Coordinates of N, CA and C in Angstrom, one line a residue:
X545 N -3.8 -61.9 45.7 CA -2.3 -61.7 45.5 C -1.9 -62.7 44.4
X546 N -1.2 -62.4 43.5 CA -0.8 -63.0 42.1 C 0.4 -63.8 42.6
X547 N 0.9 -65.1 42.4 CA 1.9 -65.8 42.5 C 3.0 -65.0 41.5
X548 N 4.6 -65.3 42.3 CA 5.5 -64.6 41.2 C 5.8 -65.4 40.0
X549 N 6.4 -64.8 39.0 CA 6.7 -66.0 37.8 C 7.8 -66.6 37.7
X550 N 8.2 -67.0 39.1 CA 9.5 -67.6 39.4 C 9.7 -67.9 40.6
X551 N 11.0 -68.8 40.7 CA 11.1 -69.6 42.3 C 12.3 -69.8 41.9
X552 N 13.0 -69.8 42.7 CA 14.4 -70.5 43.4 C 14.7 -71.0 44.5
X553 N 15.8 -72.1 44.3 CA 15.5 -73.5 45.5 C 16.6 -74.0 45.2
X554 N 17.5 -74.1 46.5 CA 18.4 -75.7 46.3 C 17.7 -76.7 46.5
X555 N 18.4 -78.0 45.4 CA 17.9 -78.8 45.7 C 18.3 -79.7 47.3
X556 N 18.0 -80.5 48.4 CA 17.9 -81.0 49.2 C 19.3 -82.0 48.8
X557 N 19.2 -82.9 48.0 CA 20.1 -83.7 47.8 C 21.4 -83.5 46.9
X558 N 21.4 -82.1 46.3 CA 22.2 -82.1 45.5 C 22.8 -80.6 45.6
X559 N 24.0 -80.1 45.1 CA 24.5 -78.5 45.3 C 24.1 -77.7 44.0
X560 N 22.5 -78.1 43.9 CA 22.5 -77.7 42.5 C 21.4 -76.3 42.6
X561 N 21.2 -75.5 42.4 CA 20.5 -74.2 42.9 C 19.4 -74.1 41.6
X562 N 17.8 -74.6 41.6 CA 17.1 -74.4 40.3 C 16.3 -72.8 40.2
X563 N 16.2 -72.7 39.4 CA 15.0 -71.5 39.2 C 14.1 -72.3 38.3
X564 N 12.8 -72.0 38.6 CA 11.6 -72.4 37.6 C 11.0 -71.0 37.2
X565 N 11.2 -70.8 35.9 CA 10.1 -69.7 35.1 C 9.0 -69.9 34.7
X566 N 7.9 -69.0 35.3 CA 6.5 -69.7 35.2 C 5.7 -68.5 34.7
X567 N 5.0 -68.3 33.3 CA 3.6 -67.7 32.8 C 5.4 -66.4 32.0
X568 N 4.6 -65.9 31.9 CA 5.6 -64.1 31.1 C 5.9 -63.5 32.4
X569 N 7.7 -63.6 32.3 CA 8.6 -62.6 33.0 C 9.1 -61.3 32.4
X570 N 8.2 -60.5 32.7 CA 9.0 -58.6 32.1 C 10.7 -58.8 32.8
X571 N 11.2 -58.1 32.2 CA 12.3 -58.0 32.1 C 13.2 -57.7 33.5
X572 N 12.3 -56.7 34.5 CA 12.6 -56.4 35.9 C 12.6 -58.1 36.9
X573 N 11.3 -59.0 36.4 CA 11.0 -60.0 37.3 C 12.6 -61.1 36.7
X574 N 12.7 -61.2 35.4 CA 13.9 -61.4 34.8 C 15.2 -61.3 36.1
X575 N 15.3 -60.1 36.1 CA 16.5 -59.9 36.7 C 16.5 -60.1 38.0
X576 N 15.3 -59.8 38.8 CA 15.3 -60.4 40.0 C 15.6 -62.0 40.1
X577 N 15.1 -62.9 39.3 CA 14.8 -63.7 39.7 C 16.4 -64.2 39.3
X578 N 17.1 -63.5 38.3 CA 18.7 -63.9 38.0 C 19.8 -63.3 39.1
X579 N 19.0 -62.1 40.0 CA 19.8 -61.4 41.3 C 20.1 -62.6 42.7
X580 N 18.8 -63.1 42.9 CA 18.5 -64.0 43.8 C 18.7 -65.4 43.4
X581 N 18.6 -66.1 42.2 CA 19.8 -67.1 42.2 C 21.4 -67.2 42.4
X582 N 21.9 -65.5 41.9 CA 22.8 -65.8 42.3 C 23.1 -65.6 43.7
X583 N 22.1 -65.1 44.6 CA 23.0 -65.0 46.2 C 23.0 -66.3 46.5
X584 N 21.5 -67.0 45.9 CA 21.6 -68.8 46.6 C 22.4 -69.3 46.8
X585 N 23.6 -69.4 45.1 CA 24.2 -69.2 45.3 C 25.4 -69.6 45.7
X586 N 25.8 -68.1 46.0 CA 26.9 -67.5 46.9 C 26.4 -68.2 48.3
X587 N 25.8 -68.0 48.9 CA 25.2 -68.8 50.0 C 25.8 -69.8 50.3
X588 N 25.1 -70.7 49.3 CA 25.7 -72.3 49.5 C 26.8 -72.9 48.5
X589 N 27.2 -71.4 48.0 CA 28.6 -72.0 47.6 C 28.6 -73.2 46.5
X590 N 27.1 -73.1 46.0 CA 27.1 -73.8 44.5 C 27.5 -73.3 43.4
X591 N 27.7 -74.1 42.5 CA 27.9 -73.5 41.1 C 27.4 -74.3 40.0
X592 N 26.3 -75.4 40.3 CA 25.9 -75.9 39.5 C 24.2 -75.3 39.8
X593 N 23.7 -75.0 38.0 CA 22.4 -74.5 37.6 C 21.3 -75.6 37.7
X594 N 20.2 -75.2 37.5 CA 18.8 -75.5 36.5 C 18.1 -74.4 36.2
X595 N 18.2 -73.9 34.6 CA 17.1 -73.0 34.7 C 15.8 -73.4 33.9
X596 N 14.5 -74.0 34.3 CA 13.4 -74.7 34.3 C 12.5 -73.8 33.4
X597 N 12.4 -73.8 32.2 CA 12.0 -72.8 31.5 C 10.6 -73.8 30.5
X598 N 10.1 -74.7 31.4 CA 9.7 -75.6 30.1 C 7.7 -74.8 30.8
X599 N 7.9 -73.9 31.5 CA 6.6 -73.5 31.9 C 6.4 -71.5 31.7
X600 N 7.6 -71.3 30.9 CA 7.6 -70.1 30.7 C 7.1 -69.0 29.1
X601 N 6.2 -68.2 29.4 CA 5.4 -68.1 27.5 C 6.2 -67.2 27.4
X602 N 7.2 -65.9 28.2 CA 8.1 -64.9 27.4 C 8.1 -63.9 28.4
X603 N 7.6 -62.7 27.8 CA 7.6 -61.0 28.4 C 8.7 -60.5 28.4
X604 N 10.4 -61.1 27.9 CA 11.3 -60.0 27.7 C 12.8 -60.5 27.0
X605 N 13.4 -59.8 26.5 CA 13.6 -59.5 24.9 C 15.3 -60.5 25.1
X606 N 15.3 -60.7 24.1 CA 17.0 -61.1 23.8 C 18.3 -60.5 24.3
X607 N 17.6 -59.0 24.4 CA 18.5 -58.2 25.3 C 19.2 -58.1 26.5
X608 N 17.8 -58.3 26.8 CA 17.5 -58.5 28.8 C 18.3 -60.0 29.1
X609 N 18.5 -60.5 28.0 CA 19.2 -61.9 28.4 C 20.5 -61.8 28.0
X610 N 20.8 -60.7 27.3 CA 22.3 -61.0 26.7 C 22.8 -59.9 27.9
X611 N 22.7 -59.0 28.8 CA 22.7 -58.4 29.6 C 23.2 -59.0 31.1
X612 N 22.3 -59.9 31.2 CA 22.9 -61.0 32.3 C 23.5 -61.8 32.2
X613 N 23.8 -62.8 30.8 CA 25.0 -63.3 30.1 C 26.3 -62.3 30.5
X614 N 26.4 -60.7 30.2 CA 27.5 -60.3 30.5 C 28.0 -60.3 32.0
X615 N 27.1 -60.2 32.6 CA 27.0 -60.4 34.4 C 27.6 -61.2 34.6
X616 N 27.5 -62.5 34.2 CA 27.9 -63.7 34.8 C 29.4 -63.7 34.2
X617 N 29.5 -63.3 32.8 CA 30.9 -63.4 32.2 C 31.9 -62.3 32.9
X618 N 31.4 -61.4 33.7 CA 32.5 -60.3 34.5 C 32.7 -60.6 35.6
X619 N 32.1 -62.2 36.2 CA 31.6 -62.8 37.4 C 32.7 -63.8 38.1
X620 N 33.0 -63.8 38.7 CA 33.8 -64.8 39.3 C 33.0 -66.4 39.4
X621 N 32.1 -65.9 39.5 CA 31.5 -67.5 38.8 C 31.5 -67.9 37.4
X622 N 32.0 -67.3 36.8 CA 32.4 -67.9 35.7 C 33.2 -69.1 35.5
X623 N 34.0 -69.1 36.0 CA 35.2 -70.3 36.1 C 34.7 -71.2 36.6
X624 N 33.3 -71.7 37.2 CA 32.6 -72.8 37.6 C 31.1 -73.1 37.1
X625 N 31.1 -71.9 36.4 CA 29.6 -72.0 36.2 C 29.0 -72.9 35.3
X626 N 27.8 -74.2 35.4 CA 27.4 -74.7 35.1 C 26.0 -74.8 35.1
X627 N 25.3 -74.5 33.8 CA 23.8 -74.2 33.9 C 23.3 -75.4 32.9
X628 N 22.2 -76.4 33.2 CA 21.1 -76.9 32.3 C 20.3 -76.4 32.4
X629 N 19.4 -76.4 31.3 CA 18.2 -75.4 30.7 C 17.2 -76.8 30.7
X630 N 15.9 -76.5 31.0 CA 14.8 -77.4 30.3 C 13.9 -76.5 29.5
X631 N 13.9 -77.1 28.7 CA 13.3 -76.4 27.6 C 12.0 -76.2 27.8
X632 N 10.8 -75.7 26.9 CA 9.3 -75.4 26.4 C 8.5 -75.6 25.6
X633 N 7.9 -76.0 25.9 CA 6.8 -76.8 24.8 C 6.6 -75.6 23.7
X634 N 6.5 -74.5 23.6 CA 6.8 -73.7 23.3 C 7.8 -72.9 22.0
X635 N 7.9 -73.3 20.9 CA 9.2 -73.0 20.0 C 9.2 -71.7 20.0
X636 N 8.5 -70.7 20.2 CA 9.6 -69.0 20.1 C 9.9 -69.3 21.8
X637 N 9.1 -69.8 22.4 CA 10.7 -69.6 24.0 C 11.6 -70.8 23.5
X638 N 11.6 -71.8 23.0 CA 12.8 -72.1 22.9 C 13.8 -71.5 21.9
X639 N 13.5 -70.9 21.2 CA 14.6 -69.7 20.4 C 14.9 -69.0 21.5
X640 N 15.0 -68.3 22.5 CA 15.0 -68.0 23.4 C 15.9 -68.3 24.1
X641 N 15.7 -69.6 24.7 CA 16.3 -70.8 25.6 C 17.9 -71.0 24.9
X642 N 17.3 -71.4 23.7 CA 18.6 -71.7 22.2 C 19.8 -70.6 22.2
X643 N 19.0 -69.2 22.2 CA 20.1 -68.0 22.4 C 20.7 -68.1 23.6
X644 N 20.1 -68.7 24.4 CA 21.3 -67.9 26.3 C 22.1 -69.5 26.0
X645 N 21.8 -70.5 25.1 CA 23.0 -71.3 25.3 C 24.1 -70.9 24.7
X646 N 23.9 -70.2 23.1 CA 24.9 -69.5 22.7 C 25.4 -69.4 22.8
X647 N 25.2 -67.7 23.4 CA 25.3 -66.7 24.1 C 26.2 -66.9 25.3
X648 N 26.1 -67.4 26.2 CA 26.7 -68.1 27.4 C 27.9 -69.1 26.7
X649 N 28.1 -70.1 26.0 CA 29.3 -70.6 25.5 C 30.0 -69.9 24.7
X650 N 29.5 -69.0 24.1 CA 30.2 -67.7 23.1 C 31.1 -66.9 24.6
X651 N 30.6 -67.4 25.5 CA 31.5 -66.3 26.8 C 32.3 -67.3 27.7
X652 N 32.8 -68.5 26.9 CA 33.0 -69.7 27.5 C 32.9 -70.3 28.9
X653 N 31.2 -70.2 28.9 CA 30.0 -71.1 30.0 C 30.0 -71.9 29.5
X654 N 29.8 -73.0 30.8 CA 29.4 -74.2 30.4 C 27.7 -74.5 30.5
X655 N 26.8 -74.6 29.7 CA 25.5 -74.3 29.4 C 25.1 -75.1 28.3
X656 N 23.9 -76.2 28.6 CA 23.8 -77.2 27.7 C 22.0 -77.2 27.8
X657 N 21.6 -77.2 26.7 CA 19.8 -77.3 26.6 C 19.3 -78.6 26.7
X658 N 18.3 -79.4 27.5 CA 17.5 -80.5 27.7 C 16.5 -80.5 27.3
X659 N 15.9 -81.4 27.4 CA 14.5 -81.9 26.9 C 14.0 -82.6 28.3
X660 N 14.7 -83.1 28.6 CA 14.7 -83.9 29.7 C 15.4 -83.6 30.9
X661 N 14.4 -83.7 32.2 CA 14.6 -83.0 33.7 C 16.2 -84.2 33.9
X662 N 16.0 -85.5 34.1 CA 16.7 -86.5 34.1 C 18.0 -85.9 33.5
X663 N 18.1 -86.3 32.3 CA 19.6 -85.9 31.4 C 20.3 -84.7 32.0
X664 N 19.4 -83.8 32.0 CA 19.9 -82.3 32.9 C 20.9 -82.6 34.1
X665 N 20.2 -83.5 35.0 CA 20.8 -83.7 36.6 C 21.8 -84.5 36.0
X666 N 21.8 -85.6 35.4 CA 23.1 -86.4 34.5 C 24.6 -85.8 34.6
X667 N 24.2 -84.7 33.6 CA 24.9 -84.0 32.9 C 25.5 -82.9 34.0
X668 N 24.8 -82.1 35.3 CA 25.3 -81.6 35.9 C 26.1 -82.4 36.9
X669 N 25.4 -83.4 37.1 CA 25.8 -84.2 38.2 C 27.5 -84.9 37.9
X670 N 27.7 -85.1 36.8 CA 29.0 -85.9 36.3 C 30.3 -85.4 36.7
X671 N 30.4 -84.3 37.1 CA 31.9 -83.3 37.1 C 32.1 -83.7 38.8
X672 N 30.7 -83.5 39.3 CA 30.9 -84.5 40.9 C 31.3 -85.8 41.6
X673 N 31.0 -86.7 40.5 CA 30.8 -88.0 41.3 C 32.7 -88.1 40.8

């Protein structure tokens, strides 16, 4: 049985809901894995991201991303939504990574790219304390 190329998880200590992208997501595993962060969620009533992309090689298009960018902009989580990205060793997924930041502030999201797992939590964590 093949592991998925994705996980989502609150974190324990914090209201922060992460997804980790791991190996090539086709475009279907994409959306699931953008379906099921958002019930997390809705669940627990977060609205702060991580999307962990520093383990991910690709499988789906700029499209499939600008697609779920509009989701989130027709979304009632919009008004709270706050996502850090970790980036990839990787420079065509970080073109990638680079576009949903855009893309997402072009739809006025709050959405900021890292290098760093640390700075990420920083940066989400500040609107809290």
């Amino acid at each position: 049985m093949l592991a998925m190329p994705w996980n989502v998880f609150i974190h324990p200590e914090n209201p922060i809901i992460e997804t980790q992208y791991i190996g090539g997501l086709s475009p279907e595993e994409l959306s699931n894995a953008f379906y099921q962060t958002v019930a997390l969620a809705e669940q627990h009533k977060a609205t702060l991201f991580i999307a962990d992309c520093s383990q991910l090689t690709g499988g789906h298009s700029l499209f499939d991303l600008y697609e779920l960018i509009k989701v989130i902009g027709a979304s009632d989580l919009r008004r709270s939504f706050k996502e850090a990205l970790l980036m990839s060793d990787l420079p065509i997924i970080n073109e990638d990574v680079k576009f949903w930041e855009t893309a997402c502030r072009n739809q006025g999201l709050q959405v900021k790219v890292f290098q760093d797992r640390q700075a990420a939590l920083d940066w989400l964590l500040q609107t809290i304390a």
